[in-house]
Coordinates of C-alpha atoms in Angstrom, one line a residue:
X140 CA 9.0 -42.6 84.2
X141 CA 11.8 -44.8 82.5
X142 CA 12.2 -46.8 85.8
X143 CA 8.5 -46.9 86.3
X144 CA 7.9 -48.8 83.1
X145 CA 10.9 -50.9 83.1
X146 CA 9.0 -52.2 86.9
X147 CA 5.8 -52.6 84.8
X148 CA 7.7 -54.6 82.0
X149 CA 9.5 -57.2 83.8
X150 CA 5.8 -57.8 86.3
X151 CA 4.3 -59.2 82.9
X152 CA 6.8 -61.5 82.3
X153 CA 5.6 -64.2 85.1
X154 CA 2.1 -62.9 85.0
X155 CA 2.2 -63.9 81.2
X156 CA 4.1 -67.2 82.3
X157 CA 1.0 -67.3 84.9
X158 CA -1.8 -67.0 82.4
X159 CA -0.2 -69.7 79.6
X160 CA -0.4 -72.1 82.4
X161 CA -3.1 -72.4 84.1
X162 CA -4.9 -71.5 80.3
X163 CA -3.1 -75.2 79.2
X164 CA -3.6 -76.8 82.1
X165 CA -7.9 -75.8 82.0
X166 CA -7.9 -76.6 78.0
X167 CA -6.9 -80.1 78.6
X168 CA -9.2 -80.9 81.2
X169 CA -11.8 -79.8 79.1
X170 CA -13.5 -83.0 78.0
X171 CA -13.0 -84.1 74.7
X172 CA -10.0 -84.1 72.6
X173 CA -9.0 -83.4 68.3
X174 CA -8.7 -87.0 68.1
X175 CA -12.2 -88.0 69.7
X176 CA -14.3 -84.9 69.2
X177 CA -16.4 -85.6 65.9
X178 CA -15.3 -89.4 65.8
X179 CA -17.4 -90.5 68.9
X180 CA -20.1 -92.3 66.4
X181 CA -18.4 -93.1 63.4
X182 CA -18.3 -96.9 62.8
X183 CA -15.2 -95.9 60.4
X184 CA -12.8 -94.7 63.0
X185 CA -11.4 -97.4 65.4
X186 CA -9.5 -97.2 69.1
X187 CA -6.1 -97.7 66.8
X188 CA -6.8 -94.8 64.5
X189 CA -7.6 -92.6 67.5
X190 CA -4.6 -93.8 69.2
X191 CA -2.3 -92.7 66.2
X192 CA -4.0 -89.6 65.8
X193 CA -3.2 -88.6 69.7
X194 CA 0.4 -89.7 68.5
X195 CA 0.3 -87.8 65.6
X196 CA -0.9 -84.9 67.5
X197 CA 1.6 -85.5 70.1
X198 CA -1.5 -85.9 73.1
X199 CA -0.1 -89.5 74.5
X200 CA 2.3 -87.5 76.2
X201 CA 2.1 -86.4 79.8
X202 CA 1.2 -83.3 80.2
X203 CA 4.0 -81.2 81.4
X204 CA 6.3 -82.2 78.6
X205 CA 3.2 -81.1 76.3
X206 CA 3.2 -77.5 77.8
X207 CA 6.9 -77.9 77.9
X208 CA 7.5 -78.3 74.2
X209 CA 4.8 -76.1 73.1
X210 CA 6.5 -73.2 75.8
X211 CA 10.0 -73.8 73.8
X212 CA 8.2 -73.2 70.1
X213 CA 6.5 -69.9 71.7
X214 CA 9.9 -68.5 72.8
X215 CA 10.4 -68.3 69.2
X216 CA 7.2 -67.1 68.4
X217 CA 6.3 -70.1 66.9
X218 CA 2.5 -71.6 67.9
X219 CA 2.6 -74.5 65.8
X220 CA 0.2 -75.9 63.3
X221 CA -3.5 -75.6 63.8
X222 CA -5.4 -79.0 64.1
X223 CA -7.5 -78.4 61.8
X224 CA -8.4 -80.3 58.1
X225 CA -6.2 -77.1 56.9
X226 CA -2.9 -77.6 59.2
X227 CA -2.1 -73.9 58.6
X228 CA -0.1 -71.9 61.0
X229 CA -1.6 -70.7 63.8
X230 CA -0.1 -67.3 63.4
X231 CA -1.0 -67.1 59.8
X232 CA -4.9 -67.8 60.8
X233 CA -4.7 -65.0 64.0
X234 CA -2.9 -62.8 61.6
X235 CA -5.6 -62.7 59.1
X236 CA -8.7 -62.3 62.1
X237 CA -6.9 -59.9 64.8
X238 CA -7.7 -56.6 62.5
X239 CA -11.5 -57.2 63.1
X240 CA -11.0 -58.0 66.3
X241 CA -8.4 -54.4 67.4
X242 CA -10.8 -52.4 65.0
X243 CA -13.7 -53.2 66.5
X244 CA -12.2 -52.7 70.3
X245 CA -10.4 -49.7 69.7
X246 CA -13.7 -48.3 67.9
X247 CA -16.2 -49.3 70.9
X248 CA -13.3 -47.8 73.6
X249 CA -12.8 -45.0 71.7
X250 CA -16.8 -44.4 71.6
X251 CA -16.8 -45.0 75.1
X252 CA -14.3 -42.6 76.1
X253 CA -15.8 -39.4 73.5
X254 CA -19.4 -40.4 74.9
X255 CA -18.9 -41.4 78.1
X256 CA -17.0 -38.6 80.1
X257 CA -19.0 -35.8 78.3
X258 CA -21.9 -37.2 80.1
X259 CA -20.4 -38.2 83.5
X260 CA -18.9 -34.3 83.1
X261 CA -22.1 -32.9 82.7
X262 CA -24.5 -35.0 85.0
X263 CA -22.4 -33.9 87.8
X264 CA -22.2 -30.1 87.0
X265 CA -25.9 -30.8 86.7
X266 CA -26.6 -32.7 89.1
X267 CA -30.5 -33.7 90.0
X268 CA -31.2 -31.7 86.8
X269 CA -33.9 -34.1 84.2
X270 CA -30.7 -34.5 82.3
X271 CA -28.9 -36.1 85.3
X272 CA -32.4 -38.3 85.8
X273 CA -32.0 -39.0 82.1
X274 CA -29.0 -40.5 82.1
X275 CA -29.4 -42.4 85.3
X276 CA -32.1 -44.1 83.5
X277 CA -30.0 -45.1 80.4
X278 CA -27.2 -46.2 82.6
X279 CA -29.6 -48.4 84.4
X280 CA -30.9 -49.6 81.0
X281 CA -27.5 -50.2 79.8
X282 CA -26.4 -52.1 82.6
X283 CA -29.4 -54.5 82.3
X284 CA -29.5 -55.3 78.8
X285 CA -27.6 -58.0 77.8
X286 CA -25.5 -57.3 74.4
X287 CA -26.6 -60.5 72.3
X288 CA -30.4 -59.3 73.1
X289 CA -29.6 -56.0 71.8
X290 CA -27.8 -57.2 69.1
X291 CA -30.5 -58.9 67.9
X292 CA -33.2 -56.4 68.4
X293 CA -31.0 -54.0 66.6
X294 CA -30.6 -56.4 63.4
X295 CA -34.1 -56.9 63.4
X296 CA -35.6 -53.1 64.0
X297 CA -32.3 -51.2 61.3
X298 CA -31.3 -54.0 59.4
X299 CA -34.7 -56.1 58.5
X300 CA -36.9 -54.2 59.1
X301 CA -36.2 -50.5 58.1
X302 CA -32.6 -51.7 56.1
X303 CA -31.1 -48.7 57.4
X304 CA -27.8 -51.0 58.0
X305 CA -26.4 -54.7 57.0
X306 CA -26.1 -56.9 59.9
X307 CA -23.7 -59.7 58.8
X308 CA -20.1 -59.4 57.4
X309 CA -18.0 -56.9 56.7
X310 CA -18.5 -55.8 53.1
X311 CA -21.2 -56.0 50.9
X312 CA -21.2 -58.6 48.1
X313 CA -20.1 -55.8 45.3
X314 CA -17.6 -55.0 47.8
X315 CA -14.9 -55.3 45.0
X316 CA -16.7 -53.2 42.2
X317 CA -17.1 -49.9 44.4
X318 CA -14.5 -47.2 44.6
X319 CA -12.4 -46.5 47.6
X320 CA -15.1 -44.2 49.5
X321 CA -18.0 -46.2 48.9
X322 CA -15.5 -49.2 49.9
X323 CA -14.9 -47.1 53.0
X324 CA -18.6 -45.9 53.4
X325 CA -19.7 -49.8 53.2
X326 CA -16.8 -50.5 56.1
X327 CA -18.4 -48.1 58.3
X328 CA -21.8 -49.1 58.0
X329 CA -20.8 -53.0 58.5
X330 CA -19.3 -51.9 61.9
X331 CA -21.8 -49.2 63.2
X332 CA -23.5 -51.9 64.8
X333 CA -21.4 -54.3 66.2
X334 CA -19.1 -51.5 67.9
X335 CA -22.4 -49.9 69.4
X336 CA -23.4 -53.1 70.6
X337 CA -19.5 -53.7 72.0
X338 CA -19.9 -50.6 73.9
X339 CA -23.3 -49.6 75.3
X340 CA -22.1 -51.5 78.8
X341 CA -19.2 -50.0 79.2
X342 CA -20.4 -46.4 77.8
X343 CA -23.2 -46.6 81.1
X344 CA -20.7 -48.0 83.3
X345 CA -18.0 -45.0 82.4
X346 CA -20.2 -42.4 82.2
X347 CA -21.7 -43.1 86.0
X348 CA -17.7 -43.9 87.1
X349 CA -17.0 -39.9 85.6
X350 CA -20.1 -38.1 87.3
X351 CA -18.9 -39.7 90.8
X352 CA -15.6 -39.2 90.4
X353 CA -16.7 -35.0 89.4
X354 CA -18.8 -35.0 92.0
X355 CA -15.7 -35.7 94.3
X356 CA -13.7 -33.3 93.4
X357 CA -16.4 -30.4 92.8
X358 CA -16.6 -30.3 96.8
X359 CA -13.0 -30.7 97.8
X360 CA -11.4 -27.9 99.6
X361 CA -8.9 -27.0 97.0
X362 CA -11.5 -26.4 95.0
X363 CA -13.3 -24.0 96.4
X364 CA -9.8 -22.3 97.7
X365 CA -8.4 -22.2 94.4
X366 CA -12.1 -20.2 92.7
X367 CA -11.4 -18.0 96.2
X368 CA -8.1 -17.1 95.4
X369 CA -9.2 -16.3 91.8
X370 CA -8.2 -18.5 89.5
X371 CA -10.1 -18.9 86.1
X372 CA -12.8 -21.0 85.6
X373 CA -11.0 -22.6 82.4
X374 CA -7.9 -23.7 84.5
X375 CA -10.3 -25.4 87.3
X376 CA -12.6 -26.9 84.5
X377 CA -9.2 -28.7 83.6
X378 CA -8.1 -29.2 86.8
X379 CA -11.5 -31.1 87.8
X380 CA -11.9 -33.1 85.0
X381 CA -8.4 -33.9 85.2
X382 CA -8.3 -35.3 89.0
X383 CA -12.0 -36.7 88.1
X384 CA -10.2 -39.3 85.6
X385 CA -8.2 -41.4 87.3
X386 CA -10.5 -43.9 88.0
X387 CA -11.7 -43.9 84.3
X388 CA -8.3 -44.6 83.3
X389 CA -8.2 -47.7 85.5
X390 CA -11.2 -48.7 84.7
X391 CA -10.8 -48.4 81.2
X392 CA -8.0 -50.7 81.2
X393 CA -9.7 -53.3 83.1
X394 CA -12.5 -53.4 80.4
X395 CA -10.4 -54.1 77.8
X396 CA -10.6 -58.1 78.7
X397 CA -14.0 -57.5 78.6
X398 CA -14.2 -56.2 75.4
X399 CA -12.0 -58.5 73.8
X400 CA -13.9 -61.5 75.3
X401 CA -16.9 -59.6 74.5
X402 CA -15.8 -59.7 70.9
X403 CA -16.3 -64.0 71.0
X404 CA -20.4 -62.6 71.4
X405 CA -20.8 -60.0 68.7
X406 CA -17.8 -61.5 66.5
X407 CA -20.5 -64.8 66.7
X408 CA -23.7 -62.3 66.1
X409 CA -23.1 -60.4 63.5
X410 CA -20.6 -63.1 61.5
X411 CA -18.2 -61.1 61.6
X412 CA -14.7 -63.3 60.5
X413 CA -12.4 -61.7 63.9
X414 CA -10.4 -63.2 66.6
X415 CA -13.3 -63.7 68.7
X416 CA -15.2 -66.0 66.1
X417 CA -12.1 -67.7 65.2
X418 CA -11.3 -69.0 68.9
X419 CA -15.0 -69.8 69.1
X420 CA -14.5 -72.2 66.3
X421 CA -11.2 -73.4 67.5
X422 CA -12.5 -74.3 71.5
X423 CA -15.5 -75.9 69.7
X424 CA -12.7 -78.2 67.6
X425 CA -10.8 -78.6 70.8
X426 CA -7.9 -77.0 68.3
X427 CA -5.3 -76.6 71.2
X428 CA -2.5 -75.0 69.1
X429 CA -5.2 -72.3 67.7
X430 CA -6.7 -71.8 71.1
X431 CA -3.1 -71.5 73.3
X432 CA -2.0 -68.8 70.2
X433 CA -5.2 -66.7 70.6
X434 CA -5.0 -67.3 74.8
X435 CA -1.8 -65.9 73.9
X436 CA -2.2 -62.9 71.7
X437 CA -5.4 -61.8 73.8
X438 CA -3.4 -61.3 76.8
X439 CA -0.6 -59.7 75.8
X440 CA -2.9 -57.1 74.1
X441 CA -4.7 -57.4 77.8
X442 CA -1.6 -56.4 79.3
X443 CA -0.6 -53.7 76.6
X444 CA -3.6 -52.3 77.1
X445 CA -3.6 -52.4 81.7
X446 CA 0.2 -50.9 80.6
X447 CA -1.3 -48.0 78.6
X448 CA -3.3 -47.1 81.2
X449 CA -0.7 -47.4 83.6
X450 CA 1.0 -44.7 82.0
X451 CA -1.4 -42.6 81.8
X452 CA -2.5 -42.8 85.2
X453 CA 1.4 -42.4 85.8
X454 CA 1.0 -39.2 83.6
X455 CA -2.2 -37.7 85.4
X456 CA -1.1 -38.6 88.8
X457 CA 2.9 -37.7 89.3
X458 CA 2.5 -39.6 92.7
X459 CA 2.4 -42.7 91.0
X460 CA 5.3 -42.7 88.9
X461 CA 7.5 -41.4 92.0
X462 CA 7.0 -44.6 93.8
X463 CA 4.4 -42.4 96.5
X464 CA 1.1 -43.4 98.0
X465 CA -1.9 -41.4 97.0

C-alpha cells in the first residue's frame, strides 16, 4: 500500500504543474484585464494611467515570465496580493471562504453516499418492484432538473412562502445573541438547503450507478456457489455490496470537481460568502492572483479527494494495490 500511494503522490506533481498552466495561460486570454475592466468609459482614467497600472500590476510583461514569477512565489506557498481595492492576501481571503465551501461538499457527499447506496442496494434486491419504478422516476427527475431551478423553487415554496427555512446567508441576524445550540440549530437550517440542492444530481446518479453494479454481482457465479455451499446470508450481503462499490468509489471521486464547481452556483444562489462565490467575484474583477490561488486550492482538494478514493478502491479491491489487472 505504501508503494502504491508513494506512485499516486509523485503522478500529482506534473498533473498539478499541468493544471496551473494551462489555467494561467486560459485566464489571460480571457478578454479584459484589472487595469481596463471597469475603466473602459471613464473620461477620468487615460492610456498613461492604464499603462502604469499594467506596470504596477506587473501585466507589460510577457507572459511566461508572468507564470514564471508567480510559479516561484507558489513554491513558497505564497499567492500574492489580490487586485482588489483591498490588496489583501490571497490566502488570507481563501482562508476565510474555504470552510463554506469543504462544509457544504463534504455535507452534500456525505448525503449522497447515506442516501444513495441504500437505494441503489435496495432497487436491485427489488428489482421491477413499484419501489424500483419509484426510484427510476426520481432518478430521471433528478437528472433533469437543473440545480439553480431547484434552488429557486425551493427558496420560494420553504423559505417565502411557508418560512419553514432561511434562504440567504449563513446565520441569522441575532446570530450573536443565541446560545451555542440555537447558534448550532440556526447553522443547520442555513445549510439544509443549499447541501440538498448540491446533491440531488449526484444522489440520482449514485443511487442508479449502485443498483447496476448489485445487479451485477447478484448473478455472478460465485454467488450463487458460495449460498450453495452454505454460507450465511450476512457474509454474502457484505460480500455483494462490497464488490457492488467499486464503481461508486470511482465515481464518487470524480464528482468531487463537480461539486466544488457546483459550489460557484449555489454559493452565488443562496449568498452564501464560500470559495465558490469568492472566485465568482474574483473572474468577474479579472483578479488573477485571487483566481490562480483558488484554481490552485480547488485542485489540490480535486486531487485529495480522486487520492481518497484511490485508496479506497485500493482497500476494496486488493488487485489494485498489487500492481494486477482486474
Amino acid at each position: 500500500m505504501i508503494a502504491y500511494l508513494s506512485k499516486r503522490l509523485a503522478a500529482m506533481i506534473p498533473l498539478l504543474f499541468g493544471i496551473t498552466i494551462i489555467s494561467f495561460g486560459m485566464m489571460h486570454l480571457a478578454p479584459g484585464e484589472p487595469s481596463v475592466v471597469g475603466q473602459e468609459f471613464n473620461p477620468k482614467v487615460s492610456a498613461q494611467d492604464i499603462e502604469r497600472l499594467r506596470s504596477y500590476y506587473g501585466l507589460d510583461k510577457p507572459l511566461y515570465e508572468q507564470y514564471w514569477h508567480w510559479l516561484k512565489r507558489l513554491a513558497v506557498l505564497d499567492f500574492g496580493q489580490s487586485f482588489s481595492a483591498d490588496g489583501r492576501a490571497v490566502l488570507d481571503k481563501i482562508s476565510e471562504r474555504i470552510p463554506v465551501t469543504l462544509s457544504i461538499n463534504m455535507l452534500a457527499m456525505l448525503f449522497i453516499i447515506l442516501i444513495a447506496i441504500p437505494i441503489g442496494v435496495a432497487s436491485a434486491v427489488r428489482r421491477d418492484s413499484w419501489f424500483d419504478k419509484g426510484m427510476t422516476v426520481f432518478v430521471f427527475i433528478g437528472f433533469a432538473i437543473p440545480s439553480f431551478w431547484l434552488g429557486l423553487l425551493l427558496m420560494i415554496g420553504l423559505g417565502v412562502n411557508l418560512e419553514w427555512l432561511p434562504v440567504s446567508g449563513l446565520h441569522d441576524y441575532s446570530w450573536q445573541q443565541m446560545g451555542f445550540w440555537q447558534q448550532q440549530l440556526d447553522l443547520c437550517e442555513h445549510l439544509l438547503l443549499p447541501v440538498f440542492v448540491s446533491a440531488i444530481g449526484g444522489l440520482a446518479g449514485m443511487s442508479r450507478f449502485m443498483r447496476t453494479g448489485m445487479l451485477d454481482v447478484i448473478r455472478a457465479d460465485y454467488i450463487t456457489t458460495a449460498r450453495a455451499m452454505g454460507v450465511p446470508e450476512g457474509t454474502i450481503r457484505y460480500r455483494l455490496v462490497k464488490n457492488a462499490i467499486l464503481p461508486i468509489i470511482t465515481l464518487l471521486g470524480l464528482s468531487i470537481p463537480g461539486l466544488i464547481g457546483g459550489s460557484v452556483i449555489v454559493e452565488q444562489l443562496f449568498s452564501l460568502p464560500g470559495m465558490g462565490l469568492l472566485f465568482f467575484e474574483a473572474v468577474m474583477s479579472r483578479d488573477y492572483p485571487l483566481v490562480m490561488g483558488i484554481t490552485v486550492i480547488g485542485a489540490v482538494l480535486t486531487l485529495l479527494g480522486n487520492l481518497i478514493a484511490d485508496i479506497a478502491y485500493a482497500w476494496a479491491d486488493p488487485r489494485i494495490r498489487h500492481g494486477r489487472d482486474a
